[in-house]
Short mmCIF file of C-alpha atoms in Angstrom, two decimals:
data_model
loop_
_atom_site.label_atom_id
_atom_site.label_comp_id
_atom_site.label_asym_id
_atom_site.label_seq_id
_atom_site.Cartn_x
_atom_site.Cartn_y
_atom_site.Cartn_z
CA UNK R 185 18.54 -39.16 14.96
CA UNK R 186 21.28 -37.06 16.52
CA UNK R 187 23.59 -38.13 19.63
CA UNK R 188 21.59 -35.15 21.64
CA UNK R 189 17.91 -36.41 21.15
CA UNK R 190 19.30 -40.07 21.79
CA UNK R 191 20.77 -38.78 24.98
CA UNK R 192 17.39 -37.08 25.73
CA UNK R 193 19.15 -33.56 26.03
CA UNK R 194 15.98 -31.39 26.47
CA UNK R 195 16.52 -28.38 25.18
CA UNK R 196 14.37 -25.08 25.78
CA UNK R 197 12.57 -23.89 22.70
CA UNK R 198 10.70 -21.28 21.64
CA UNK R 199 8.30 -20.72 19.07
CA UNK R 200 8.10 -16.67 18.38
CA UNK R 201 4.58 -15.58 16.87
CA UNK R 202 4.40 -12.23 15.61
CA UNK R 203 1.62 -11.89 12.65
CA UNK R 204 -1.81 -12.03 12.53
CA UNK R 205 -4.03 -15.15 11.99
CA UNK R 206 -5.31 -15.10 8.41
CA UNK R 207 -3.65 -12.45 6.20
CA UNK R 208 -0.58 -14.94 5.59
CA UNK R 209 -0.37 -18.35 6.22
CA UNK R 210 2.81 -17.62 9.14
CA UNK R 211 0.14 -17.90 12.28
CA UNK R 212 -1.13 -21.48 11.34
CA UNK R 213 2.52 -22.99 10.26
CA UNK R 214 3.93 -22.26 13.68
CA UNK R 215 0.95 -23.77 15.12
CA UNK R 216 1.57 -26.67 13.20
CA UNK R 217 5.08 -26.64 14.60
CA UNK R 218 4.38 -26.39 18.05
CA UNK R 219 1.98 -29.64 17.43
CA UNK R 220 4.90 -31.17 16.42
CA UNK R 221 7.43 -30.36 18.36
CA UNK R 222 4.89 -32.33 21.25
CA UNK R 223 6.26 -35.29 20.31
CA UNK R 224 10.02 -34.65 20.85
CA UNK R 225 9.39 -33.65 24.74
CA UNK R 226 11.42 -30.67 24.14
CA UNK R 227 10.63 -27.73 26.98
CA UNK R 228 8.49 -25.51 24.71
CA UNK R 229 7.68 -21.62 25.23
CA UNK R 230 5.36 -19.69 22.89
CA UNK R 231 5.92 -15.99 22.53
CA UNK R 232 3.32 -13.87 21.21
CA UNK R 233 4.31 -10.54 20.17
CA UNK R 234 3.56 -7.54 17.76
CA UNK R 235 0.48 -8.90 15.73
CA UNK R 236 1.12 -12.30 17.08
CA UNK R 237 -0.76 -11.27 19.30
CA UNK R 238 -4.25 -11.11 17.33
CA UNK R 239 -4.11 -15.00 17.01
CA UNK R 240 -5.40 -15.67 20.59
CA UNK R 241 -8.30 -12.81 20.56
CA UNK R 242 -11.27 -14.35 21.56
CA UNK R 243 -14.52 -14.96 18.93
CA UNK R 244 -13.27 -15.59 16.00
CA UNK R 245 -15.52 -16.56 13.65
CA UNK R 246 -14.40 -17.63 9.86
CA UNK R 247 -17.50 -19.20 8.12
CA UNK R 248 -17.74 -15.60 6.33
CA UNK R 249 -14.09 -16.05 4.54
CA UNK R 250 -14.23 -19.56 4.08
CA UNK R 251 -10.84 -20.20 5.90
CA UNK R 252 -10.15 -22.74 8.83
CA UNK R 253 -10.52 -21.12 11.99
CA UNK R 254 -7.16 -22.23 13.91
CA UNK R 255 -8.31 -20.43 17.61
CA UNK R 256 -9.35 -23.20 19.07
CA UNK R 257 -6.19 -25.52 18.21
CA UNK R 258 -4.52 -22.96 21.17
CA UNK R 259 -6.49 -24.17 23.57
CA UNK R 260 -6.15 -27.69 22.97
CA UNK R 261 -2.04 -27.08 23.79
CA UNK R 262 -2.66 -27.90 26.89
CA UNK R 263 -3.49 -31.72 26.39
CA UNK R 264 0.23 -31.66 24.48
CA UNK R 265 1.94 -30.40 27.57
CA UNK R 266 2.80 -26.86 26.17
CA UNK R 267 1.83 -24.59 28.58
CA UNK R 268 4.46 -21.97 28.63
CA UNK R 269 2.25 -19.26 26.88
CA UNK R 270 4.00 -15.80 26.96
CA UNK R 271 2.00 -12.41 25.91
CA UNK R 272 3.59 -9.01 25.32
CA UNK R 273 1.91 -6.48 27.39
CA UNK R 274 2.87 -3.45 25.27
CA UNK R 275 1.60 -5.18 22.07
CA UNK R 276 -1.79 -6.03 23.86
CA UNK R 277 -2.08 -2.38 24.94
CA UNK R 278 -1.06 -1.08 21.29
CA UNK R 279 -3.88 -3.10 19.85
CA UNK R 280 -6.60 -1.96 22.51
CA UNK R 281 -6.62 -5.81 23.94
CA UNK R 282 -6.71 -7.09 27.11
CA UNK R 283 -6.11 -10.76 29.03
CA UNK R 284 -9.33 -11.09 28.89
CA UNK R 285 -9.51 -10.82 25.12
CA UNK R 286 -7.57 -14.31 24.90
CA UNK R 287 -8.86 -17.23 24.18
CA UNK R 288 -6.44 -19.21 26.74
CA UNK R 289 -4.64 -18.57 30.08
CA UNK R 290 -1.58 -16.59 29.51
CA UNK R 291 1.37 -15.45 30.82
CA UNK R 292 1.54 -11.25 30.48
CA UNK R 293 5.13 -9.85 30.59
CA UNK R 294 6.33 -6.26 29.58
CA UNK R 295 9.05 -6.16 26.79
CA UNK R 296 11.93 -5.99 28.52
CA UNK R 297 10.50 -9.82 30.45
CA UNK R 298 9.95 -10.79 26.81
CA UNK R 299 13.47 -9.94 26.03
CA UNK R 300 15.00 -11.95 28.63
CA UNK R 301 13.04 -14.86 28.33
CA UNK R 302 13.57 -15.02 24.52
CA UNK R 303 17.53 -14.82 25.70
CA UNK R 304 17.32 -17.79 27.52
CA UNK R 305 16.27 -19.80 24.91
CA UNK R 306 18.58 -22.43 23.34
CA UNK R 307 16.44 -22.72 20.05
CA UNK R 308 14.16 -19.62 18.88
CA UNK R 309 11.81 -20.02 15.59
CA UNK R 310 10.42 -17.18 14.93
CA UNK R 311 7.60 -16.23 12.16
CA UNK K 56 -11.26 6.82 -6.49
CA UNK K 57 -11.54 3.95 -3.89
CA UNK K 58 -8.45 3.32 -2.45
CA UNK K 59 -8.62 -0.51 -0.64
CA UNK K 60 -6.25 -1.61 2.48
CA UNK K 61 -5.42 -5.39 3.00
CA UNK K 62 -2.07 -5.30 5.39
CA UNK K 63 -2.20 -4.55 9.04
CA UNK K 64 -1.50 -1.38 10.05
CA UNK K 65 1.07 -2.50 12.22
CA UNK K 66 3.27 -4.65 10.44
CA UNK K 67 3.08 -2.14 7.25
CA UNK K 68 2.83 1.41 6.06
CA UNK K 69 0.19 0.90 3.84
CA UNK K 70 -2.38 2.06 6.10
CA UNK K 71 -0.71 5.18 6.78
CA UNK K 72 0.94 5.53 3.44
CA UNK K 73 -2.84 5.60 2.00
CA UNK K 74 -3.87 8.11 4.70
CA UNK K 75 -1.29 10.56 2.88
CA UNK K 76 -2.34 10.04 -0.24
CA UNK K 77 -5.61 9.59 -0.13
CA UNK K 78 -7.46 13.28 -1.88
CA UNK K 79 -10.37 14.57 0.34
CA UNK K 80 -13.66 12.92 -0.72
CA UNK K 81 -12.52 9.65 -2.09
CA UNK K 82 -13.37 6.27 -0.48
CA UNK K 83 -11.26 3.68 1.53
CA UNK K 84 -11.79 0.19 2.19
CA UNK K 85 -10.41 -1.78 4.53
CA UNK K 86 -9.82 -5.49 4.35
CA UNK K 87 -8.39 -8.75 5.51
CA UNK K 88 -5.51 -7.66 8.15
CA UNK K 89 -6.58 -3.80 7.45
CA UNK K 90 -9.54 -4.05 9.34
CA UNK K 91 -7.48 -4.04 12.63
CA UNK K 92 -6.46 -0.31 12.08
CA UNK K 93 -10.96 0.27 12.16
CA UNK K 94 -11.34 -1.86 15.76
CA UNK K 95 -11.86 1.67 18.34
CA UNK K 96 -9.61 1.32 21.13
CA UNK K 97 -6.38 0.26 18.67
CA UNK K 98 -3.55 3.27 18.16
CA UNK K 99 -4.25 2.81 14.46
CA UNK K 100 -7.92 3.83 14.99
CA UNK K 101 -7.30 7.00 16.03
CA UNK K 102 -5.63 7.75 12.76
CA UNK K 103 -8.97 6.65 10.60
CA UNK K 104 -11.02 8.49 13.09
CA UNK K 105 -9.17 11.44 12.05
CA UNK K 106 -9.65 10.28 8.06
CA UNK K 107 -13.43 9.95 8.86
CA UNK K 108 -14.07 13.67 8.44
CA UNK K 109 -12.66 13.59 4.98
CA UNK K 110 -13.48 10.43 3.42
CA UNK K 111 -16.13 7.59 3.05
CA UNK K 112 -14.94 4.79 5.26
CA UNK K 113 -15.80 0.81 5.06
CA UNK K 114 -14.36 -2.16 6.31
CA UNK K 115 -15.48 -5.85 5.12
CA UNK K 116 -17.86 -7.04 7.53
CA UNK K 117 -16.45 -11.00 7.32
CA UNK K 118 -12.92 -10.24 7.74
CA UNK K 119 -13.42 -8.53 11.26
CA UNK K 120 -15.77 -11.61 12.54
CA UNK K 121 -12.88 -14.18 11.06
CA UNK K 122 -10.59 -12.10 13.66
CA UNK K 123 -12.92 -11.59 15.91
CA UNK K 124 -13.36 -8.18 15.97
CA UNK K 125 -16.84 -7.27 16.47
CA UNK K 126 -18.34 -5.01 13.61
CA UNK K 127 -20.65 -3.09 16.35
CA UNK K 128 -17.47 -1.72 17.62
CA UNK K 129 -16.04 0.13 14.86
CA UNK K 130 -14.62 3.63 14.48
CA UNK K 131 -17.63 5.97 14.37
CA UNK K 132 -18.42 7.17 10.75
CA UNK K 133 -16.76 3.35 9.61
CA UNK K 134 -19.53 1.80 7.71
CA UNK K 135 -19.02 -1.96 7.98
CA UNK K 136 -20.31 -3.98 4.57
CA UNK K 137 -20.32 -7.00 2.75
CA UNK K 138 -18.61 -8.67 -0.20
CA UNK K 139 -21.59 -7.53 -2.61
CA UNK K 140 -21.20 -4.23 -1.17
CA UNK K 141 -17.58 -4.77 -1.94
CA UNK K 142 -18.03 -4.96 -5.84
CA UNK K 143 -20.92 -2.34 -5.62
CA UNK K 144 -18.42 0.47 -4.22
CA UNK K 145 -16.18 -0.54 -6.98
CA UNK K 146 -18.30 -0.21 -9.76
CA UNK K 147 -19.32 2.73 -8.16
CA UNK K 148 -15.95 4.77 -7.68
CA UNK K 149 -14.37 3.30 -10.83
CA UNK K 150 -10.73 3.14 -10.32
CA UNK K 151 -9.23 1.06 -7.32
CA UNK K 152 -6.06 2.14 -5.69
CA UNK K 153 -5.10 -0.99 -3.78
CA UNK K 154 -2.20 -0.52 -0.90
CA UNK K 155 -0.88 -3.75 -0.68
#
């Protein structure tokens, strides 16, 4: 373990999602991530921009491609102190979605609030 | 000719690239992350809605309930079917052009 984490430096982090949930595998490995990065007490932000987007629409229902529906796993976030859920406006309005298409509380920001928030980061992983 | 459409019409051309190339009369299928471009209310759908007047349209019924899309809200003139519909349309049109 490094001389920061043993220090407890908490740094702020952000996981950037920007595909869709099932076409590629990106959507559920940064999920996976996030889970993990829990554990370190970092302070965690997710982004979700572009077709990132798409993961938190609401309904999803897999049984008909045999693949793992993941929705759900957002919603538990909560119980894992990750809160900071950020959603780009103009990619919700591009794809004809709303808030209220999400399957968690979010918060909306326009591109340019995106922009500065993901500049304020001290770690960004992006997928 | 049934030309089939698996990428999102957002984070590739394919979509659009297929649009182009696509000759009046034959089929397109949309799949997996191309179903996006058939929910109405999306930028992408206004493109089909314009392809609707020259081609057959269908998107795979299962991939827009895995994203939640719901298949009663589809492009009009987008006929939403199944896998076995799948391999019917191509045994029907013969030779698949797939934009990957």
């Amino acid at each position: 373990m490094d001389e920061e984490m043993e220090s407890g430096v908490v740094k702020k982090f952000m996981f950037v999602n920007r595909k869709a949930p099932y076409g590629t595998i990106y959507a559920l490995e940064v999920l996976e991530m996030v889970l993990i990065s829990a554990a370190f007490d970092q302070d965690v932000h997710l982004a979700f921009v572009d077709d990132g987007v798409y993961e938190l629409k609401k309904g999803q229902d897999t049984a008909g491609i045999g693949m793992k529906n993941f929705s759900n796993t957002y919603r538990a976030l909560e119980g894992y102190d990750i809160e900071k859920l950020y959603v780009e406006k103009e990619s919700l309005e591009e794809r004809g979605l709303t808030e209220a298409d999400l399957v968690v509380p979010v918060e909306v920001v326009s591109r340019a609030g995106m922009a500065e928030l993901m500049d304020g980061m001290d770690v960004v992983l992006s997928a | 000719m049934i030309h089939t459409v698996n990428k999102s019409p957002y984070e590739r051309n394919a979509f659009d690239s297929c649009l182009k190339h696509a000759v009046k009369g034959s089929a397109i299928l949309l799949y997996e992350d191309g179903v996006y471009a058939a929910v109405k209310g999306c930028t992408a759908a206004a493109r089909l809605a314009d392809a609707v007047a020259d081609h057959p349209v269908f998107v795979l019924g299962p991939d827009l309930k895995a994203r939640g899309m719901d298949p009663a809200n589809v492009v009009d003139g987008v006929r939403v079917v199944d896998y076995g519909d799948f391999v019917d349309l191509v045994v029907e049109h013969g030779t698949v052009q797939a934009w990957l």
